[in-house]
Amino acid sequence: MKIVAKKKLWKYLFWLGPFLITVGLTVGLVSEQWGLIPLVFLITGIVISGLGIIWQSYQSNWWNRRSTQAGTNALVATLAVLAILGLINFLGTRYHLRADLTEAQLFTLAPQSRELVRVLPQPVKVWVFDINQNPQDRELLENYQRQSSKFKYEYIDPQARPGLAEKFGVKDYGEVYLESGDKRQLVQTINENERLSEIRLTGRLQQLTNSTTAKVYLLQGHGERQLSPGKDAISQAVQGLGNKNFITSPLNLGETSKVPQDAAVVIVAGPKRGLFEGEVKALQEYLNRGGNLLLMIDPNTDPKLNSLLQEWGVRLDNRLAVDVSGESVVGLGPAAPLVTEYGQHPITKDFGNGNSFYPIARPLEITSVPGVQATPLLRTKPYPSSWAESDLQSEKLEFNADKDLKGPLTLGVALTRKQAAKPVSTPQASPTPSSLPSPTTQSKTSPTPSLSTKTPQALPLPSPTTQSKTSPTPPASPAPAPSPTPSFQTATESRLVVLGNSDFATDGLFQQQLNGDVFLNSVTWLSQQDQQPLSIRPKEPKNRRITLTNTQANLLILSSLLVLPLIGFAIAVIIWWKRR
């Protein structure tokens, strides 16, 4: 009887373990402090429970039972699954891995947006003054925030915080502002029909973080592309330049006779008539002093730029670029070459195998010129997919080995030329004998103008007029004339981009594929603003909504709610009847 009572006593004593564990957990959870007391309860309870399990298994041979082994295996498998799930969740919170399977990559930032946010020079914050937090807008802002810790965003109720709303000048719900330091800028106003745009946010972010502005002049007067909206205009391209902080202005060299000094880039977009000789010389002088020029020349035109292009080793081929590989894809015929091969150049470095197309384009012939570095940008596919067609009057385009040129063809090229250092004469006076008293003199010094610098150099200020008063002495012999001492200025670089087509940048085609990126990246590279990202810009999402008539809508409802379920039910009955 005593042995049985002692066994029962030990059995009840081991129940103290779970009790102590419960006490420790309760104390820790209620106090929210896992100090010494709850840890003592937990450790003591775990030790007692463990000893109880070992003693019980020794007394009853519990581990050798089949049920115990099966239960242990199930417990170990469950704990392993929980551990794996916990590890997956831990890795998921530490490392973000996302896959965007939408056609337009709606949930992925464009390369230009990612690169811009990653190199932010200072913190920026997006303020959304709205009560409702749209999931699509939050997803876009979180995508930006994942790229850099310097990017933040916050939703604000204008009525709950009227002081902050007044500080930004908020007038209506849905206004989105971008703030960086003491700079603030309105991005857009969102509502149910217009969501937050990545294009606008990235454009405003670039304008806010880039304090420098560059002036771009577009040549006019020879049938070039119209800058305002209209047929075959390039207004979307001009607007894209504005979004990248460029200031655009038309330029008529027939009136000014020279390119303005503040011109960062000059664009010649599809001239239909030839330039005057004086205008060509003005462009040559502009390049010679470190200027940057973008030429987009269409076939069947002669802009009279051969003398300028010859200095750079470029010749415009009069034949038509034909590409039959993308005829069914682009839908514009073989005279619209589809380009998927790009040169290793900052303009096209992120394009990969992306598509861009150039309706009615002419090939370019590149020859080596000392001092000029040329990099092909756009190349068509090899023959027989593409060739240069000489017979432009024929309705059926066929390769003629005697007159035509086999592909691949170069449709665009980027060139650089270092400006040679030019000597600048600076007067240096010869020393005069110290034994003779200096006569009454008046020194006049004028600054020496810069000859070939693109950025104005710091020049010495003229010395003030001085007079020395001395006793009368016989006039001294005149000092010898100043001898010129050559000094050299820092060499600058001229850049030139030549494209055998201008249609790709016209309204409508500018937004297609990588066409707009080719144009904007070319201008950005030409402006020599190396801090600006050159990548693929964000695109507007395509409208995938289907507009149905009432008859079509009723037919769709009837078929989906009645016809298809009845067909499925009939098939199930037939299968059941056959198996029966």
Coordinates of C-alpha atoms in Angstrom, one line a residue:
M1 CA 0.0 0.0 0.0
K2 CA 2.8 2.4 0.8
I3 CA 4.5 1.7 -2.6
V4 CA 1.3 2.4 -4.5
A5 CA 0.7 5.6 -2.5
K6 CA 4.3 6.7 -3.3
K7 CA 3.9 6.1 -7.0
K8 CA 0.7 8.1 -7.0
L9 CA 2.4 10.9 -5.1
W10 CA 5.2 11.1 -7.7
K11 CA 2.6 11.0 -10.5
Y12 CA 0.7 14.0 -9.0
L13 CA 4.0 15.8 -8.3
F14 CA 4.9 15.8 -12.0
W15 CA 1.7 17.7 -12.8
L16 CA 3.4 20.6 -11.1
G17 CA 5.5 21.0 -14.3
P18 CA 2.7 22.1 -16.7
F19 CA 1.3 24.3 -13.9
L20 CA 4.6 26.2 -13.5
I21 CA 4.9 26.6 -17.3
T22 CA 1.4 28.1 -17.4
V23 CA 2.3 30.4 -14.5
G24 CA 5.5 31.6 -16.3
L25 CA 3.7 32.2 -19.6
T26 CA 0.9 34.1 -17.8
V27 CA 3.3 36.3 -15.9
G28 CA 5.3 37.2 -19.0
L29 CA 2.3 37.9 -21.2
V30 CA 0.5 40.0 -18.7
S31 CA 3.4 42.1 -17.6
E32 CA 4.9 42.1 -21.1
Q33 CA 8.3 41.7 -19.4
W34 CA 10.2 38.5 -19.6
G35 CA 12.4 39.0 -16.6
L36 CA 13.8 36.7 -14.0
I37 CA 10.6 35.6 -12.4
P38 CA 8.7 34.3 -15.5
L39 CA 11.9 32.6 -16.7
V40 CA 12.4 30.8 -13.4
F41 CA 8.8 29.5 -13.5
L42 CA 9.2 28.4 -17.2
I43 CA 12.6 26.7 -16.7
T44 CA 11.5 24.9 -13.5
G45 CA 8.2 23.7 -15.2
I46 CA 10.0 22.4 -18.3
V47 CA 12.6 20.5 -16.1
I48 CA 9.8 18.9 -14.0
S49 CA 7.7 18.0 -17.0
G50 CA 10.7 16.5 -18.7
L51 CA 11.6 14.4 -15.7
G52 CA 8.0 13.3 -15.4
I53 CA 7.9 12.1 -19.0
I54 CA 11.2 10.2 -18.6
W55 CA 10.0 8.5 -15.4
Q56 CA 6.6 7.6 -16.8
S57 CA 8.1 6.1 -19.9
Y58 CA 10.5 4.0 -17.7
Q59 CA 7.7 2.7 -15.5
S60 CA 5.3 1.8 -18.3
N61 CA 7.7 1.0 -21.1
W62 CA 6.0 3.8 -23.0
W63 CA 8.6 4.4 -25.7
N64 CA 8.4 0.8 -27.0
R65 CA 4.7 1.0 -27.8
R66 CA 3.7 1.3 -31.4
S67 CA 1.2 4.1 -30.7
T68 CA 3.9 6.1 -29.0
Q69 CA 6.3 5.7 -31.9
A70 CA 3.6 6.7 -34.4
G71 CA 2.6 9.7 -32.3
T72 CA 6.3 10.7 -31.9
N73 CA 6.8 10.5 -35.7
A74 CA 3.7 12.7 -36.3
L75 CA 4.9 15.2 -33.7
V76 CA 8.3 15.4 -35.2
A77 CA 6.9 15.8 -38.7
T78 CA 4.5 18.6 -37.5
L79 CA 7.4 20.4 -35.8
A80 CA 9.5 20.1 -38.9
V81 CA 6.7 21.6 -41.1
L82 CA 6.3 24.5 -38.6
A83 CA 10.0 25.1 -38.6
I84 CA 10.2 25.2 -42.4
L85 CA 7.2 27.5 -42.5
G86 CA 8.8 29.8 -39.9
L87 CA 12.1 29.8 -41.9
I88 CA 10.2 30.7 -45.1
N89 CA 8.4 33.5 -43.3
F90 CA 11.7 34.8 -41.9
L91 CA 13.4 34.8 -45.3
G92 CA 10.3 36.4 -46.8
T93 CA 10.5 39.3 -44.4
R94 CA 14.2 39.7 -44.8
Y95 CA 14.5 39.3 -48.6
H96 CA 11.8 40.4 -51.1
L97 CA 11.2 38.2 -54.2
R98 CA 8.4 39.3 -56.5
A99 CA 7.3 38.2 -59.9
D100 CA 5.2 40.5 -62.1
L101 CA 3.5 38.5 -64.8
T102 CA 1.4 41.4 -66.2
E103 CA 2.1 42.4 -69.8
A104 CA 2.8 46.0 -69.0
Q105 CA 4.6 45.2 -65.7
L106 CA 2.0 47.2 -63.8
F107 CA 3.4 46.1 -60.4
T108 CA 7.1 46.7 -61.2
L109 CA 9.0 50.0 -61.4
A110 CA 10.6 50.9 -64.6
P111 CA 14.4 50.7 -64.7
Q112 CA 14.7 54.5 -64.8
S113 CA 12.5 54.9 -61.7
R114 CA 14.5 52.3 -59.8
E115 CA 17.9 53.8 -60.7
L116 CA 16.7 57.3 -59.9
V117 CA 15.4 56.3 -56.4
R118 CA 18.5 54.3 -55.6
V119 CA 20.9 57.3 -56.1
L120 CA 18.8 59.9 -54.3
P121 CA 21.1 62.6 -53.0
Q122 CA 18.8 63.5 -50.1
P123 CA 15.6 62.1 -48.5
V124 CA 12.3 62.8 -50.2
K125 CA 8.8 62.2 -49.1
V126 CA 5.5 61.9 -50.9
W127 CA 2.4 63.4 -49.1
V128 CA -0.9 62.1 -50.2
F129 CA -3.7 64.4 -49.0
D130 CA -6.6 62.0 -49.1
I131 CA -8.9 60.0 -46.8
N132 CA -9.0 56.8 -48.8
Q133 CA -5.9 54.8 -49.4
N134 CA -6.2 53.1 -52.7
P135 CA -4.4 49.7 -52.7
Q136 CA -3.0 50.3 -56.2
D137 CA -1.5 53.6 -55.2
R138 CA 0.0 52.2 -52.0
E139 CA 1.5 49.3 -53.9
L140 CA 3.2 51.8 -56.3
L141 CA 4.6 53.9 -53.3
E142 CA 5.8 50.8 -51.5
N143 CA 7.7 49.8 -54.7
Y144 CA 9.5 53.1 -54.6
Q145 CA 10.2 52.8 -50.9
R146 CA 11.7 49.3 -51.3
Q147 CA 14.4 50.8 -53.6
S148 CA 15.8 53.2 -51.0
S149 CA 15.5 54.2 -47.3
K150 CA 15.5 57.8 -48.4
F151 CA 12.1 57.5 -50.0
K152 CA 9.1 57.8 -47.6
Y153 CA 5.4 58.4 -48.1
E154 CA 2.4 59.3 -45.8
Y155 CA -1.3 59.6 -46.2
I156 CA -2.8 62.8 -44.6
D157 CA -6.4 63.7 -43.9
P158 CA -6.6 67.5 -44.7
Q159 CA -9.3 68.1 -42.2
A160 CA -7.5 66.3 -39.4
R161 CA -4.3 68.3 -40.0
P162 CA -5.3 71.6 -41.5
G163 CA -2.0 73.3 -40.7
L164 CA 0.0 70.8 -42.8
A165 CA -2.6 71.1 -45.6
E166 CA -2.3 74.9 -45.5
K167 CA 1.5 74.6 -45.6
F168 CA 1.4 72.8 -48.9
G169 CA -1.5 74.8 -50.2
V170 CA -3.9 71.9 -50.6
K171 CA -7.1 72.9 -52.3
D172 CA -8.9 69.5 -52.8
Y173 CA -8.8 65.9 -51.7
G174 CA -6.4 63.7 -53.7
E175 CA -3.6 66.1 -54.2
V176 CA -0.2 64.4 -54.1
Y177 CA 2.9 66.5 -53.2
L178 CA 6.6 65.7 -53.4
E179 CA 8.9 67.2 -50.8
S180 CA 12.7 67.3 -50.6
G181 CA 14.4 69.6 -48.2
D182 CA 12.7 73.0 -48.5
K183 CA 11.4 72.2 -52.0
R184 CA 7.8 71.1 -52.6
Q185 CA 6.1 70.2 -55.9
L186 CA 2.6 69.1 -56.8
V187 CA 2.7 65.7 -58.6
Q188 CA -1.0 65.3 -59.6
T189 CA -4.5 65.0 -58.2
I190 CA -5.8 61.5 -57.9
N191 CA -9.4 60.3 -57.8
E192 CA -11.5 57.2 -58.6
N193 CA -10.9 57.5 -62.3
E194 CA -7.2 58.6 -62.2
R195 CA -4.7 56.8 -60.1
L196 CA -1.2 57.7 -59.1
S197 CA 1.0 57.7 -62.2
E198 CA 4.6 56.4 -62.1
I199 CA 5.5 58.6 -65.1
R200 CA 4.5 61.8 -63.3
L201 CA 6.0 60.8 -60.0
T202 CA 9.3 59.8 -61.5
G203 CA 9.3 63.0 -63.7
R204 CA 8.6 65.3 -60.7
L205 CA 11.2 63.4 -58.6
Q206 CA 13.8 63.9 -61.3
Q207 CA 12.9 67.6 -61.5
L208 CA 13.0 68.1 -57.8
T209 CA 16.3 66.3 -57.2
N210 CA 18.1 67.7 -60.3
S211 CA 18.6 71.4 -59.7
T212 CA 20.3 72.0 -63.1
T213 CA 18.4 72.8 -66.2
A214 CA 19.6 72.5 -69.8
K215 CA 18.5 74.4 -72.8
V216 CA 17.5 72.4 -75.9
Y217 CA 17.0 74.2 -79.2
L218 CA 15.0 72.6 -82.0
L219 CA 15.9 73.8 -85.5
Q220 CA 13.0 75.2 -87.6
G221 CA 12.6 76.7 -91.0
H222 CA 13.3 73.8 -93.3
G223 CA 10.2 71.7 -92.9
E224 CA 11.2 70.1 -89.6
R225 CA 8.7 68.4 -87.4
Q226 CA 6.1 70.6 -85.7
L227 CA 6.6 71.2 -82.0
S228 CA 3.0 71.8 -81.1
P229 CA 0.3 69.0 -81.4
G230 CA -0.7 68.2 -84.9
K231 CA -0.2 65.7 -87.7
D232 CA 3.3 64.2 -87.7
A233 CA 4.3 66.5 -84.8
I234 CA 6.8 65.7 -82.0
S235 CA 4.9 67.4 -79.2
Q236 CA 5.0 64.3 -77.0
A237 CA 8.8 64.2 -77.4
V238 CA 9.0 67.9 -76.4
Q239 CA 6.8 67.2 -73.4
G240 CA 9.0 64.3 -72.5
L241 CA 12.0 66.7 -72.5
G242 CA 10.2 69.0 -70.2
N243 CA 9.5 66.2 -67.8
K244 CA 13.2 65.6 -67.7
N245 CA 13.9 69.2 -66.7
F246 CA 15.0 70.4 -70.2
I247 CA 13.9 73.8 -71.4
T248 CA 13.0 73.6 -75.1
S249 CA 12.9 76.5 -77.6
P250 CA 12.7 76.7 -81.4
L251 CA 15.7 78.0 -83.3
N252 CA 15.9 79.6 -86.7
L253 CA 19.5 80.0 -87.8
G254 CA 18.4 82.1 -90.7
E255 CA 17.5 84.9 -88.2
T256 CA 20.2 84.5 -85.6
S257 CA 23.1 83.3 -87.8
K258 CA 24.6 81.4 -84.9
V259 CA 23.7 78.9 -82.2
P260 CA 23.0 80.6 -78.8
Q261 CA 25.7 80.3 -76.1
D262 CA 23.3 78.6 -73.6
A263 CA 22.5 75.7 -76.0
A264 CA 23.2 72.4 -74.4
V265 CA 21.8 70.4 -77.3
V266 CA 20.5 71.3 -80.8
I267 CA 18.0 69.0 -82.4
V268 CA 17.4 68.8 -86.2
A269 CA 14.3 66.7 -86.5
G270 CA 13.4 65.6 -90.1
P271 CA 14.2 68.6 -92.3
K272 CA 12.6 68.4 -95.7
R273 CA 14.6 71.2 -97.3
G274 CA 18.3 71.8 -97.3
L275 CA 20.0 74.2 -94.9
F276 CA 21.8 77.3 -96.1
E277 CA 25.5 77.2 -96.2
G278 CA 25.7 79.8 -93.4
E279 CA 23.4 77.6 -91.2
V280 CA 25.6 74.6 -91.7
K281 CA 28.7 76.6 -90.8
A282 CA 26.9 77.8 -87.7
L283 CA 26.3 74.2 -86.6
Q284 CA 29.9 73.3 -87.4
E285 CA 31.1 76.2 -85.3
Y286 CA 28.8 75.1 -82.5
L287 CA 30.3 71.6 -82.5
N288 CA 33.8 73.0 -82.7
R289 CA 33.3 74.9 -79.5
G290 CA 32.0 71.9 -77.6
G291 CA 28.4 71.7 -78.7
N292 CA 26.1 68.7 -79.0
L293 CA 23.9 67.9 -82.0
L294 CA 21.1 65.4 -82.7
L295 CA 20.4 64.8 -86.3
M296 CA 17.3 62.8 -87.4
I297 CA 17.3 62.6 -91.2
D298 CA 14.6 60.9 -93.2
P299 CA 15.1 59.2 -96.6
N300 CA 14.4 61.1 -99.8
T301 CA 15.7 64.3 -98.2
D302 CA 18.9 66.3 -98.6
P303 CA 19.5 68.6 -95.7
K304 CA 22.9 69.7 -97.2
L305 CA 24.8 68.5 -94.1
N306 CA 27.3 66.3 -96.0
S307 CA 30.2 68.7 -95.2
L308 CA 29.4 68.5 -91.5
L309 CA 28.9 64.8 -91.4
Q310 CA 32.1 64.1 -93.4
E311 CA 34.1 65.6 -90.6
W312 CA 32.7 63.0 -88.3
G313 CA 32.9 60.1 -90.7
V314 CA 29.2 59.7 -91.3
R315 CA 27.5 59.3 -94.7
L316 CA 23.8 59.2 -95.3
D317 CA 22.8 56.3 -97.5
N318 CA 20.1 57.2 -100.1
R319 CA 18.6 53.7 -100.0
L320 CA 15.7 52.6 -97.9
A321 CA 16.1 50.2 -95.0
V322 CA 13.9 47.1 -95.4
D323 CA 13.2 44.6 -92.7
V324 CA 10.8 41.7 -93.4
S325 CA 11.3 40.0 -90.0
G326 CA 9.0 42.3 -88.1
E327 CA 6.3 42.9 -90.7
S328 CA 3.7 40.7 -89.1
V329 CA 4.6 41.9 -85.6
V330 CA 4.7 45.7 -86.1
G331 CA 2.0 45.7 -88.8
L332 CA 3.6 48.6 -90.6
G333 CA 5.1 46.7 -93.5
P334 CA 8.7 45.9 -94.4
A335 CA 9.6 49.6 -94.6
A336 CA 9.4 49.9 -90.8
P337 CA 12.5 48.1 -89.6
L338 CA 12.1 46.4 -86.2
V339 CA 15.3 46.8 -84.1
T340 CA 16.2 44.5 -81.2
E341 CA 20.0 44.8 -81.4
Y342 CA 21.6 47.8 -79.7
G343 CA 25.1 49.0 -79.3
Q344 CA 27.1 49.0 -76.1
H345 CA 26.6 52.6 -75.3
P346 CA 25.1 54.6 -72.3
I347 CA 22.1 55.5 -74.5
T348 CA 21.1 51.9 -75.1
K349 CA 22.8 50.0 -72.3
D350 CA 19.6 48.9 -70.6
F351 CA 17.5 48.1 -73.7
G352 CA 18.4 44.4 -73.8
N353 CA 16.4 42.8 -76.6
G354 CA 13.6 45.4 -76.4
N355 CA 11.7 46.5 -79.5
S356 CA 11.9 49.8 -81.3
F357 CA 10.8 50.5 -84.9
Y358 CA 11.6 53.2 -87.5
P359 CA 9.1 53.7 -90.3
I360 CA 10.8 54.8 -93.5
A361 CA 14.4 54.9 -92.4
R362 CA 17.7 55.3 -94.2
P363 CA 21.0 53.4 -93.4
L364 CA 24.2 55.2 -92.2
E365 CA 27.7 54.4 -93.4
I366 CA 30.4 54.9 -90.7
T367 CA 34.1 55.4 -91.5
S368 CA 36.9 55.9 -89.1
V369 CA 38.1 59.4 -88.6
P370 CA 41.1 60.4 -86.3
G371 CA 39.9 61.8 -83.0
V372 CA 36.3 60.7 -83.4
Q373 CA 34.9 57.7 -81.5
A374 CA 31.8 56.2 -83.1
T375 CA 29.4 53.6 -81.5
P376 CA 26.5 52.2 -83.6
L377 CA 23.3 52.4 -81.6
L378 CA 20.7 50.7 -83.8
R379 CA 21.3 47.7 -86.0
T380 CA 18.8 45.7 -88.1
K381 CA 18.9 41.9 -88.4
P382 CA 21.3 40.3 -90.9
Y383 CA 20.3 39.5 -94.5
P384 CA 17.9 38.0 -95.7
S385 CA 15.8 39.6 -92.9
S386 CA 16.9 43.1 -93.9
W387 CA 18.7 45.0 -96.6
A388 CA 19.0 48.5 -98.1
E389 CA 16.6 48.9 -101.1
S390 CA 17.7 51.1 -103.9
D391 CA 14.6 50.9 -106.1
L392 CA 12.2 53.1 -104.1
Q393 CA 9.6 53.2 -106.9
S394 CA 8.9 49.4 -107.1
E395 CA 5.8 48.2 -105.3
K396 CA 7.4 44.8 -104.6
L397 CA 10.6 45.1 -102.5
E398 CA 13.1 42.5 -103.6
F399 CA 16.8 42.2 -103.0
N400 CA 19.0 43.1 -106.0
A401 CA 22.6 42.1 -105.5
D402 CA 23.9 44.7 -107.9
K403 CA 22.3 47.7 -106.3
D404 CA 21.1 46.8 -102.8
L405 CA 23.1 46.4 -99.6
K406 CA 22.8 43.3 -97.4
G407 CA 22.0 43.7 -93.7
P408 CA 22.7 44.2 -90.9
L409 CA 22.2 48.0 -91.4
T410 CA 23.2 50.8 -89.0
L411 CA 20.2 53.2 -88.4
G412 CA 21.8 55.2 -85.6
V413 CA 25.2 56.1 -84.3
A414 CA 26.7 58.1 -81.4
L415 CA 30.0 60.0 -81.9
T416 CA 32.3 61.9 -79.6
R417 CA 35.2 64.2 -80.4
K418 CA 37.6 65.7 -78.0
Q419 CA 38.2 69.4 -78.5
A420 CA 41.9 70.2 -78.9
A421 CA 43.4 72.6 -76.4
K422 CA 43.8 75.9 -78.0
P423 CA 46.5 78.4 -76.9
V424 CA 45.3 81.6 -75.4
S425 CA 47.6 84.7 -75.4
T426 CA 47.9 86.4 -72.1
P427 CA 50.0 89.5 -71.9
Q428 CA 52.9 89.4 -69.4
A429 CA 54.9 92.7 -68.9
S430 CA 58.7 92.6 -69.1
P431 CA 60.5 93.8 -65.9
T432 CA 61.7 97.4 -66.0
P433 CA 65.0 98.4 -64.5
S434 CA 64.7 99.1 -60.8
S435 CA 67.2 101.9 -60.8
L436 CA 64.9 104.2 -62.8
P437 CA 62.0 105.7 -61.1
S438 CA 58.7 104.6 -62.6
P439 CA 56.9 107.3 -64.5
T440 CA 53.3 108.3 -64.0
T441 CA 51.5 105.3 -65.5
Q442 CA 47.9 104.1 -65.9
S443 CA 47.6 100.4 -66.2
K444 CA 44.6 98.9 -68.0
T445 CA 44.1 95.2 -68.1
S446 CA 41.3 93.5 -69.9
P447 CA 40.3 89.9 -69.4
T448 CA 41.2 87.5 -72.1
P449 CA 38.1 85.9 -73.6
S450 CA 37.6 82.2 -73.6
L451 CA 38.0 80.6 -77.0
S452 CA 36.8 77.1 -76.8
T453 CA 35.3 76.5 -73.4
K454 CA 31.8 75.3 -73.1
T455 CA 31.5 76.5 -69.5
P456 CA 32.7 80.1 -68.8
Q457 CA 36.1 80.0 -67.1
A458 CA 37.0 82.3 -64.2
L459 CA 38.9 85.3 -65.6
P460 CA 41.1 87.8 -63.8
L461 CA 39.4 91.0 -62.9
P462 CA 40.9 94.2 -64.3
S463 CA 43.3 96.0 -62.0
P464 CA 42.2 99.4 -60.8
T465 CA 43.6 102.5 -62.4
T466 CA 46.5 103.7 -60.4
Q467 CA 48.7 106.8 -60.6
S468 CA 52.2 107.2 -59.0
K469 CA 53.3 110.6 -58.0
T470 CA 57.1 111.2 -58.2
S471 CA 59.4 114.1 -58.7
P472 CA 60.0 115.2 -62.3
T473 CA 62.7 113.1 -64.0
P474 CA 63.7 112.8 -67.6
P475 CA 61.4 110.4 -69.4
A476 CA 62.5 106.9 -69.3
S477 CA 62.8 104.7 -72.4
P478 CA 59.5 103.0 -73.1
A479 CA 59.1 99.5 -71.8
P480 CA 59.1 96.8 -74.4
A481 CA 55.7 95.5 -75.6
P482 CA 54.2 92.6 -73.6
S483 CA 55.3 89.2 -74.9
P484 CA 52.5 86.7 -75.4
T485 CA 52.8 83.6 -73.2
P486 CA 50.7 80.6 -74.3
S487 CA 48.4 79.0 -71.8
F488 CA 46.0 76.2 -72.4
Q489 CA 42.4 75.7 -71.4
T490 CA 40.9 72.4 -70.4
A491 CA 39.8 70.3 -73.5
T492 CA 36.0 69.8 -73.9
E493 CA 34.1 67.1 -75.7
S494 CA 31.7 67.5 -78.6
R495 CA 28.9 64.9 -79.1
L496 CA 26.9 64.0 -82.1
V497 CA 24.0 61.5 -82.6
V498 CA 22.8 60.7 -86.1
L499 CA 19.6 58.7 -86.7
G500 CA 18.3 57.8 -90.1
N501 CA 14.7 58.4 -89.2
S502 CA 12.5 61.0 -87.4
D503 CA 9.1 59.3 -87.7
F504 CA 9.8 57.1 -84.6
A505 CA 9.6 60.2 -82.4
T506 CA 6.3 61.6 -83.8
D507 CA 3.1 61.7 -81.7
G508 CA 1.6 58.2 -81.4
L509 CA 4.8 56.4 -82.2
F510 CA 6.8 58.1 -79.5
Q511 CA 4.9 56.1 -76.8
Q512 CA 5.4 52.8 -78.5
Q513 CA 7.9 50.3 -77.2
L514 CA 11.4 51.9 -76.7
N515 CA 11.0 54.7 -79.3
G516 CA 10.7 57.4 -76.8
D517 CA 13.5 56.0 -74.7
V518 CA 15.8 56.2 -77.8
F519 CA 15.0 59.9 -78.3
L520 CA 15.1 61.0 -74.6
N521 CA 18.3 59.0 -73.8
S522 CA 20.0 60.5 -76.8
V523 CA 19.2 64.1 -75.8
T524 CA 20.2 63.4 -72.1
W525 CA 23.5 61.9 -73.2
L526 CA 24.2 64.8 -75.6
S527 CA 23.5 67.3 -72.8
Q528 CA 26.5 65.7 -70.9
Q529 CA 24.6 65.6 -67.7
D530 CA 26.1 62.4 -66.5
Q531 CA 24.2 62.5 -63.2
Q532 CA 20.9 61.9 -65.0
P533 CA 19.9 58.2 -65.3
L534 CA 19.9 56.7 -68.8
S535 CA 17.4 53.8 -68.8
I536 CA 14.0 52.7 -69.8
R537 CA 11.4 55.2 -68.6
P538 CA 8.0 54.2 -67.1
K539 CA 5.1 53.6 -69.4
E540 CA 1.4 54.3 -69.0
P541 CA -0.7 51.1 -68.4
K542 CA -2.8 50.1 -71.4
N543 CA -6.6 50.3 -71.2
R544 CA -7.8 46.7 -71.2
R545 CA -11.5 47.4 -70.7
I546 CA -13.9 45.9 -73.1
T547 CA -16.9 48.0 -74.2
L548 CA -20.0 45.8 -74.8
T549 CA -23.4 46.7 -76.1
N550 CA -26.6 45.8 -74.2
T551 CA -27.2 42.8 -76.4
Q552 CA -23.6 41.5 -76.0
A553 CA -23.8 42.0 -72.2
N554 CA -27.1 40.1 -71.9
L555 CA -25.7 37.3 -74.1
L556 CA -22.6 37.1 -71.9
I557 CA -24.7 36.9 -68.7
L558 CA -27.0 34.3 -70.1
S559 CA -24.2 32.1 -71.3
S560 CA -22.2 32.3 -68.1
L561 CA -25.0 31.9 -65.6
L562 CA -27.3 29.5 -67.5
V563 CA -25.9 27.8 -70.6
L564 CA -22.5 26.8 -69.3
P565 CA -23.8 25.5 -65.9
L566 CA -26.4 23.4 -67.8
I567 CA -23.8 22.0 -70.1
G568 CA -21.7 21.0 -67.1
F569 CA -24.6 19.4 -65.4
A570 CA -25.6 17.5 -68.5
I571 CA -22.1 16.1 -68.9
A572 CA -22.1 15.0 -65.2
V573 CA -25.4 13.2 -65.6
I574 CA -24.2 11.4 -68.8
I575 CA -21.0 10.2 -67.0
W576 CA -23.0 9.0 -64.0
W577 CA -25.4 7.1 -66.2
K578 CA -22.6 5.3 -68.1
R579 CA -20.8 4.3 -64.9
R580 CA -24.1 3.1 -63.4

